[in-house]
Each structure stands twice: as C-alpha cells, then as structure tokens.
PDB file of C-alpha atoms and ligand atoms in Angstrom:
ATOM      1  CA  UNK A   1      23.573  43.057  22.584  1.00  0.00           C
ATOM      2  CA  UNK A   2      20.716  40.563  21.910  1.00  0.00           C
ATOM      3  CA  UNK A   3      20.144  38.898  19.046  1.00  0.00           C
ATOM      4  CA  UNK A   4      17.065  39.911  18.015  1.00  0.00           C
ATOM      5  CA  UNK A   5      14.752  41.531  16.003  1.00  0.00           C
ATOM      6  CA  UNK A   6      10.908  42.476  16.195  1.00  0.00           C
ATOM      7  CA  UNK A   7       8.979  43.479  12.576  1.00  0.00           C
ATOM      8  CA  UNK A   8       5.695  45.512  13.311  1.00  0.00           C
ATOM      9  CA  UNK A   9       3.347  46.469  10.810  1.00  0.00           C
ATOM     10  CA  UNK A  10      -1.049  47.085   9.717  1.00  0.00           C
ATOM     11  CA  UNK A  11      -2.603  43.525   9.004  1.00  0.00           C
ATOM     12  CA  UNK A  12      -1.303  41.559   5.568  1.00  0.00           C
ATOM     13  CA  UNK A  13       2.148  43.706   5.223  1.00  0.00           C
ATOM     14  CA  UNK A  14       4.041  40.589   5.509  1.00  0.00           C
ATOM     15  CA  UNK A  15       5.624  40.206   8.505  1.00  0.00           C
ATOM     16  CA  UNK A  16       5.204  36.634   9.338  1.00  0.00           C
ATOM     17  CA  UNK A  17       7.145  35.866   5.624  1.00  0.00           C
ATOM     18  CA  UNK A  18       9.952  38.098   6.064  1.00  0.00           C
ATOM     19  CA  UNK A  19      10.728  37.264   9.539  1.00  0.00           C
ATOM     20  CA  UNK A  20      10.929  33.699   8.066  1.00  0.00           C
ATOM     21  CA  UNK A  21      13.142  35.227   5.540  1.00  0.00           C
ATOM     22  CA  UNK A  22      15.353  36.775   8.231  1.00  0.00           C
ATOM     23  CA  UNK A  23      15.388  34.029  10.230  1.00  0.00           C
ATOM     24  CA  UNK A  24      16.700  31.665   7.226  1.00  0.00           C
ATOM     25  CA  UNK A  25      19.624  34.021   6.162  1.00  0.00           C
ATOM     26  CA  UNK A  26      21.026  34.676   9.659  1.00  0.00           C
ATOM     27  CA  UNK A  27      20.261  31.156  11.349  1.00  0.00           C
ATOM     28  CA  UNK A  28      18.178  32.156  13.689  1.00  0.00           C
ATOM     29  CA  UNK A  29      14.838  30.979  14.544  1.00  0.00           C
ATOM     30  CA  UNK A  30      11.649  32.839  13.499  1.00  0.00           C
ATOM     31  CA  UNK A  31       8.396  33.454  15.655  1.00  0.00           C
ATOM     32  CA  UNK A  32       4.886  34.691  14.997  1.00  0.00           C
ATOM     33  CA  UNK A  33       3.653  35.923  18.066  1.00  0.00           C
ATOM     34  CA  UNK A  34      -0.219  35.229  17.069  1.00  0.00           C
ATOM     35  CA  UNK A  35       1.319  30.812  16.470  1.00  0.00           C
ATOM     36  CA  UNK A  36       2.756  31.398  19.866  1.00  0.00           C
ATOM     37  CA  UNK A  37      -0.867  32.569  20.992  1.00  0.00           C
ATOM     38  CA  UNK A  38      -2.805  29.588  18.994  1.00  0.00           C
ATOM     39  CA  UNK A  39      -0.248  27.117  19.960  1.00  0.00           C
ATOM     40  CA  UNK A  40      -0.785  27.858  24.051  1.00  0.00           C
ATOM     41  CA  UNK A  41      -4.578  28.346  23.781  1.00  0.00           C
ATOM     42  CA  UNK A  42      -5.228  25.412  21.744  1.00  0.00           C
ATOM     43  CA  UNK A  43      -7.268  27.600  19.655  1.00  0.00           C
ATOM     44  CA  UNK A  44      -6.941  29.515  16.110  1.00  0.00           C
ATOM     45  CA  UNK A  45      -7.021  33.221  16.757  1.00  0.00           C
ATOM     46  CA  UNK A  46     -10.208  34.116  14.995  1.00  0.00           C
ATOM     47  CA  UNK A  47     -11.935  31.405  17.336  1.00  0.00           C
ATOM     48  CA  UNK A  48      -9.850  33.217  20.617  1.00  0.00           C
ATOM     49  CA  UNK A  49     -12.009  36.508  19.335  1.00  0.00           C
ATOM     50  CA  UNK A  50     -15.225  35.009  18.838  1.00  0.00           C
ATOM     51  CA  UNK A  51     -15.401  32.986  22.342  1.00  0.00           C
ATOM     52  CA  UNK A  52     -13.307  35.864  24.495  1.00  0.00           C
ATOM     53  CA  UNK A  53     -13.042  38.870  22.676  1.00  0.00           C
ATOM     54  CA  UNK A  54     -10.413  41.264  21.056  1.00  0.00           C
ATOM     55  CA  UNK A  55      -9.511  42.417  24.801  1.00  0.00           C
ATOM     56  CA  UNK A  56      -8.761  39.045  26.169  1.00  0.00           C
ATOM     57  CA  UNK A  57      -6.910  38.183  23.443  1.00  0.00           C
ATOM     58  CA  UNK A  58      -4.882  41.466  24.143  1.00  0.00           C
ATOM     59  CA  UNK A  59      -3.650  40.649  27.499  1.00  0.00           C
ATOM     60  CA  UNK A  60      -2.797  37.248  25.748  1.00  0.00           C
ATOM     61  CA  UNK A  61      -0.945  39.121  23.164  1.00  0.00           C
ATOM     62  CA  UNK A  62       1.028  40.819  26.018  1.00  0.00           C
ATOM     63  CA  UNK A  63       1.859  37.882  27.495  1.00  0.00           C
ATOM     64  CA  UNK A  64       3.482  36.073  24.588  1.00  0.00           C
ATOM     65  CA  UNK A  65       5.426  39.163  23.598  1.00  0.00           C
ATOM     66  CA  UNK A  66       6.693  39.022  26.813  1.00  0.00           C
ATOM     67  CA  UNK A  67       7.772  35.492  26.567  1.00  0.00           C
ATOM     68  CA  UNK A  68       8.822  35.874  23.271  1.00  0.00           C
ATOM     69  CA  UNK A  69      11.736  38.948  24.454  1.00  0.00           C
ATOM     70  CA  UNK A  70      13.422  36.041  26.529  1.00  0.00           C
ATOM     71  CA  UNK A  71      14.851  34.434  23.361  1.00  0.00           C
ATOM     72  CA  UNK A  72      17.529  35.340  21.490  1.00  0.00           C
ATOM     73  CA  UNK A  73      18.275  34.343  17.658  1.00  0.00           C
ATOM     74  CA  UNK A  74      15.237  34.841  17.007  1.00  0.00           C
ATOM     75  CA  UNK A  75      13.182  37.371  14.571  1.00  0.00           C
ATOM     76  CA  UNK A  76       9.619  37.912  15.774  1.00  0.00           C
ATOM     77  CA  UNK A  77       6.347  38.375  13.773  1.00  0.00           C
ATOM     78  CA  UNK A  78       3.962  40.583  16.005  1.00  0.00           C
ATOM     79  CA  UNK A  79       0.099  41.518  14.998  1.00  0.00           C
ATOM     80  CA  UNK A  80      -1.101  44.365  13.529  1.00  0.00           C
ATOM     81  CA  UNK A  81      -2.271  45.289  16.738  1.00  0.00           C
ATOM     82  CA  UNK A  82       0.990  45.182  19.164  1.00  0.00           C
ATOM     83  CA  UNK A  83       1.605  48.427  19.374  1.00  0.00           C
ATOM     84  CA  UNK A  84      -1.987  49.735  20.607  1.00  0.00           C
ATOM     85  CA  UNK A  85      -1.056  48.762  24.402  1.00  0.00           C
ATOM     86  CA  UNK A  86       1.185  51.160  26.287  1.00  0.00           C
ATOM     87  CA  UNK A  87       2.807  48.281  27.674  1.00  0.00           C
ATOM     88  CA  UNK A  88       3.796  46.392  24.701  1.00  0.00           C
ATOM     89  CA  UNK A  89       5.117  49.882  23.572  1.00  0.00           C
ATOM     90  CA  UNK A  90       7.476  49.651  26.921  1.00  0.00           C
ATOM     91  CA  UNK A  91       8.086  46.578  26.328  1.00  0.00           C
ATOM     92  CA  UNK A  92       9.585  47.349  22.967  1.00  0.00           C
ATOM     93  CA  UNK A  93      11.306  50.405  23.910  1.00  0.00           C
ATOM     94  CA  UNK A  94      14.870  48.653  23.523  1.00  0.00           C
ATOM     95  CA  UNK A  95      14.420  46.566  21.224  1.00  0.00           C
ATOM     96  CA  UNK A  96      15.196  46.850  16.938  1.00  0.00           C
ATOM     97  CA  UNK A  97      12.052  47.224  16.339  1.00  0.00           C
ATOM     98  CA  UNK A  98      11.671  47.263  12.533  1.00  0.00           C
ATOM     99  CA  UNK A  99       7.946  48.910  10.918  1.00  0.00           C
ATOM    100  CA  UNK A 100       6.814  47.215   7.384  1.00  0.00           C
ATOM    101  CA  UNK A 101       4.556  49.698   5.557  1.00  0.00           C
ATOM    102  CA  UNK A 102       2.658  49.802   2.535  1.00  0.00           C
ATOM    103  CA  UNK A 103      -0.155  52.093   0.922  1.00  0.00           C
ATOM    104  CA  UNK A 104      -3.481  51.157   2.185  1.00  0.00           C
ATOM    105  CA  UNK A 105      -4.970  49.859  -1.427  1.00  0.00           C
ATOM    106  CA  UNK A 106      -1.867  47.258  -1.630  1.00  0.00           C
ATOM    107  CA  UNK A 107      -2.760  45.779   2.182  1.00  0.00           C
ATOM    108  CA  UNK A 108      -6.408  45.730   1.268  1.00  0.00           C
ATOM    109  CA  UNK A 109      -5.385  43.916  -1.456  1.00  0.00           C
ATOM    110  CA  UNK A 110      -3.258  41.247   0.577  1.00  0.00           C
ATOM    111  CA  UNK A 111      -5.276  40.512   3.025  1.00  0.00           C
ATOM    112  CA  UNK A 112      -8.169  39.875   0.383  1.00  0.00           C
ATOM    113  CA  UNK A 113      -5.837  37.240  -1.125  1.00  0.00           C
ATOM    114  CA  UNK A 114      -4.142  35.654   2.151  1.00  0.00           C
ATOM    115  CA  UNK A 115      -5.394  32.866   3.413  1.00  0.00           C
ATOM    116  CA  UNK A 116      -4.987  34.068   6.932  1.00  0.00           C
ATOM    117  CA  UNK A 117      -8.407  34.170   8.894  1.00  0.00           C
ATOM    118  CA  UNK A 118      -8.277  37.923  10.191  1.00  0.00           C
ATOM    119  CA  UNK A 119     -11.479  38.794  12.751  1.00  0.00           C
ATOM    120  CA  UNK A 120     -10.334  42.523  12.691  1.00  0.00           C
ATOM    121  CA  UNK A 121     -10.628  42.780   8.801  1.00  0.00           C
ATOM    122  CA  UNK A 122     -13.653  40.902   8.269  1.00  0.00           C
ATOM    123  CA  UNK A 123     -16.252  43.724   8.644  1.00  0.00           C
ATOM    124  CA  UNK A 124     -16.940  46.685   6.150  1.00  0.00           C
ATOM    125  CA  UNK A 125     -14.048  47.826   3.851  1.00  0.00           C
ATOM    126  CA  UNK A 126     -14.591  51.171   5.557  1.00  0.00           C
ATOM    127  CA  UNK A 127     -13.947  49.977   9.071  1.00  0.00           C
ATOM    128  CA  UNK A 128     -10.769  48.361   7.969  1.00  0.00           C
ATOM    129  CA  UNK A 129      -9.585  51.769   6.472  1.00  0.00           C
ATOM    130  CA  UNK A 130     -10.729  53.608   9.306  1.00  0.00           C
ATOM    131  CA  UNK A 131      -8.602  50.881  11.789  1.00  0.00           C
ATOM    132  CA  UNK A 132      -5.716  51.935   9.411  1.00  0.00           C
ATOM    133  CA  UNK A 133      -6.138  55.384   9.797  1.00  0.00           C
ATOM    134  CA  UNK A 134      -6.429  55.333  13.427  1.00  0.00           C
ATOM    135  CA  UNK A 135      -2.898  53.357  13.944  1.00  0.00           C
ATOM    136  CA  UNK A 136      -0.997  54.852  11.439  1.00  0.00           C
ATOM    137  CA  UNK A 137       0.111  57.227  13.624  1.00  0.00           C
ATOM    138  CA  UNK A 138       1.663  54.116  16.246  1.00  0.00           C
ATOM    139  CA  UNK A 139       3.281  52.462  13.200  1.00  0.00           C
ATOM    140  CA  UNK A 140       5.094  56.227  12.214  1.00  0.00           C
ATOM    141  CA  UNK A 141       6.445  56.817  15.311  1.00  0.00           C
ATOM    142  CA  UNK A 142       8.918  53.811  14.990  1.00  0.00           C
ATOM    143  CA  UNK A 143      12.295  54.924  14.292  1.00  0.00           C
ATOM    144  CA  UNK A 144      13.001  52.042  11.299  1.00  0.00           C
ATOM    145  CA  UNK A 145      10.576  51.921   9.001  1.00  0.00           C
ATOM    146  CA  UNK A 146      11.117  49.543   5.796  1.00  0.00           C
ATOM    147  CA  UNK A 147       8.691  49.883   2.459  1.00  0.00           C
ATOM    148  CA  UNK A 148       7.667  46.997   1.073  1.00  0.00           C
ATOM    149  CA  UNK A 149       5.415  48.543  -2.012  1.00  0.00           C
ATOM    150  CA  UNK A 150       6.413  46.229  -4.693  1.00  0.00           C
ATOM    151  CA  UNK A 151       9.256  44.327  -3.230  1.00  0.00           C
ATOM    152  CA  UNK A 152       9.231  40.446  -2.820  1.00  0.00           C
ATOM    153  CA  UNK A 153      10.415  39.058   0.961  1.00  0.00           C
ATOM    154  CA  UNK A 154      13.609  38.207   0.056  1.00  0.00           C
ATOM    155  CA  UNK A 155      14.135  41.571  -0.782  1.00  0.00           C
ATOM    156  CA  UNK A 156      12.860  43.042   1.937  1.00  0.00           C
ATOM    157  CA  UNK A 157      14.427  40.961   4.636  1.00  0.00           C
ATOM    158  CA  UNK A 158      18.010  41.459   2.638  1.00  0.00           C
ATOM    159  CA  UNK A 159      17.079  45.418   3.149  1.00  0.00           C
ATOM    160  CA  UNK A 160      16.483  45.071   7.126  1.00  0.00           C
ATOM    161  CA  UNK A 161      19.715  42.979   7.660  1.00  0.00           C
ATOM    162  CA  UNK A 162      21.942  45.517   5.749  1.00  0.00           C
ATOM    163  CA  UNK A 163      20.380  48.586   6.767  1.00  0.00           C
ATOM    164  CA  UNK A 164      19.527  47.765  10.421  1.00  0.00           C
ATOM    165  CA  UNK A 165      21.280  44.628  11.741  1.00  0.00           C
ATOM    166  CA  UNK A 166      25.230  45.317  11.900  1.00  0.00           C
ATOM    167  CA  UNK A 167      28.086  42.930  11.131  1.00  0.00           C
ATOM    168  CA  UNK A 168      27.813  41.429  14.593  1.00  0.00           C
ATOM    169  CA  UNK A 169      24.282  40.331  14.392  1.00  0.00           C
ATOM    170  CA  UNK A 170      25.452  37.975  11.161  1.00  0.00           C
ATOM    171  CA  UNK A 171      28.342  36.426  12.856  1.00  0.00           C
ATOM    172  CA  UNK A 172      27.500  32.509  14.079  1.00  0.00           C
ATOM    173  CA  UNK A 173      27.301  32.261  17.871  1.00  0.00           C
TER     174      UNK A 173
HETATM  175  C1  S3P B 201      -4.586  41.941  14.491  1.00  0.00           C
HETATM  176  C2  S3P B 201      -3.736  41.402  13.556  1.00  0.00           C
HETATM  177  C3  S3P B 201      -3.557  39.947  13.394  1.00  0.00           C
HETATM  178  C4  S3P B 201      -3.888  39.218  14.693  1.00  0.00           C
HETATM  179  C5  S3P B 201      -5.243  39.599  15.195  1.00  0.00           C
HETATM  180  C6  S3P B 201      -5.367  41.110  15.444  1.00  0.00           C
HETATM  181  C7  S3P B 201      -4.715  43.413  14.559  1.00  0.00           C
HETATM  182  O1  S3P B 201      -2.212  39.674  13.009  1.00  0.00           O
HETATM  183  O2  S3P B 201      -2.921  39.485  15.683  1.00  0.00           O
HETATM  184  O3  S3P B 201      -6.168  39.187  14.228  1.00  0.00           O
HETATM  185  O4  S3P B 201      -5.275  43.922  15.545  1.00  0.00           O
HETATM  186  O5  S3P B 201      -4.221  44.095  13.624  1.00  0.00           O
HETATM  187  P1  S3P B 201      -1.632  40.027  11.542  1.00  0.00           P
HETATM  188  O6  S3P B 201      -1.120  41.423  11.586  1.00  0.00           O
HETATM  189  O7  S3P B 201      -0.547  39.043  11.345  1.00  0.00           O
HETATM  190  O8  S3P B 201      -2.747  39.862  10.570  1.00  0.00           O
END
C-alpha cells in the first residue's frame, strides 16, 4: 500500500498544520496542495482568483492533486474546496482520506485570526456560513472523520496516526 495520506476539511480547520504534524512524526514529507498551486503559477492564490477566477483555479486545483497522488511519504493538505469536483472525488476514491471538522463558530473564528489570505471567505459572514452549509454534506460523506474542537495539532495528528494509519505506515522505508 502507499504511503500516504490526504486531510480534507471547510476553510481554517487546520489542515495545512497537522499534515505538517504528520509529516514530522512519521518522516515523511508534507504538502499543501494550494503551495503546490502558488509555487507553479508564480502567483499567491487570492491573486490566481482575482486575475482568473475560482473556476480556473479549479482545474488548477485538479491538476496538482493529481500530481500530488504520484508521491508517496507524503501527507497532503488539500483546500476547502477539493471535494466539490466529481473528479477530485474519483480521484480520492482509494485513497485514506482523513475529514477535519469543527463547529462552524470555531472556523469562523480561525479564519478571522489566520493570517492566510482566503478569497472565498472574504465576503459577508452569511455567505461564508451559507458555503459551509452547502458542503457539509461532501465533508460527511467521508468515511474518517477526526474532530478537532478544542484539540491542539499535535493532538490531532497523534489521533489520525493511531486511529487510521496502521503499524506499517510508521515503519522506516
Ligand atoms: C478554498 C480554500 C482555500 C483555497 C482557496 C479555496 C475553498 O484553502 O484552496 O482559497 O474553496 O474552500 P484552505 O482550505 O486551506 O483555506
């Protein structure tokens, strides 16, 4: 089986920080599928929305997922939004997927306080609640699903290796 692990999850739930966490105890390498994005477009995310729009940056976001599935050792950060294309949904299909959730009020609350530059949460407060509503249902209907409500990274990333990732995943090699 491959070494690897994919952490879904709404906007400001922490996925970039606990794959880092992962990625540190098991000695692999981490990856945060929006860097990968910036990083090959020579351009920060929120400026990829303002000059081409949230569906360009979509087929982007395909694209990198895609690349990033070739790698092993290696736990990957996707964005809130992964999971709206059918295709990244196939793409996923056999993967360990693992879903970070959190009550709405405490990811309104992060994402106030990160310093992250999020297009998609910039508008009313409403429209952000109403995005959550809308994906909740995408983020339920993957099978592991971690709560972070309270917990610290460390403690959640300690959670997914013992509950999801077997003895083999920790071995070196
Ligand atoms: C998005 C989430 C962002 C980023 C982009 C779109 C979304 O990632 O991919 O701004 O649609 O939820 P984070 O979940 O890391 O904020």
């Amino acid at each position: 089986m491959e070494k690897r692990l994919i952490l879904t999850g709404f906007m400001g739930v922490g996925k970039s920080s606990v794959a880092r966490r992962i990625a540190q105890r098991l000695s692999w390498n981490s990856l945060d599928l929006d860097e990968l994005i910036a990083s090959r477009q020579g351009r920060s995310i929120a400026g990829i929305f303002e000059s081409e729009g949230e569906e360009a940056f979509r087929r982007m976001e395909t694209e990198a997922l895609g690349e990033a599935l070739k790698r092993d050792r290696v736990v990957i950060a996707t964005g809130g939004g992964i999971l709206l294309r059918e295709v990244n949904r196939e793409l996923l299909r056999n993967e360990i997927v693992v879903n970070l959730g959190a009550s709405f009020k405490e990811l309104e609350r992060r994402v106030k306080n990160s310093r992250t530059e999020r297009p998609l949460a910039k508008g009313p407060a409403v429209e952000f609640r109403n995005r959550f509503e809308e994906r909740k249902p995408l983020y339920d209907a993957i099978e592991r699903q971690v709560d972070t409500e309270g917990k610290l990274p460390g403690e959640i990333a300690e959670e997914i290796i013992t509950r999801f990732l077997g003895e083999e995943m920790e071995k070196p090699g």
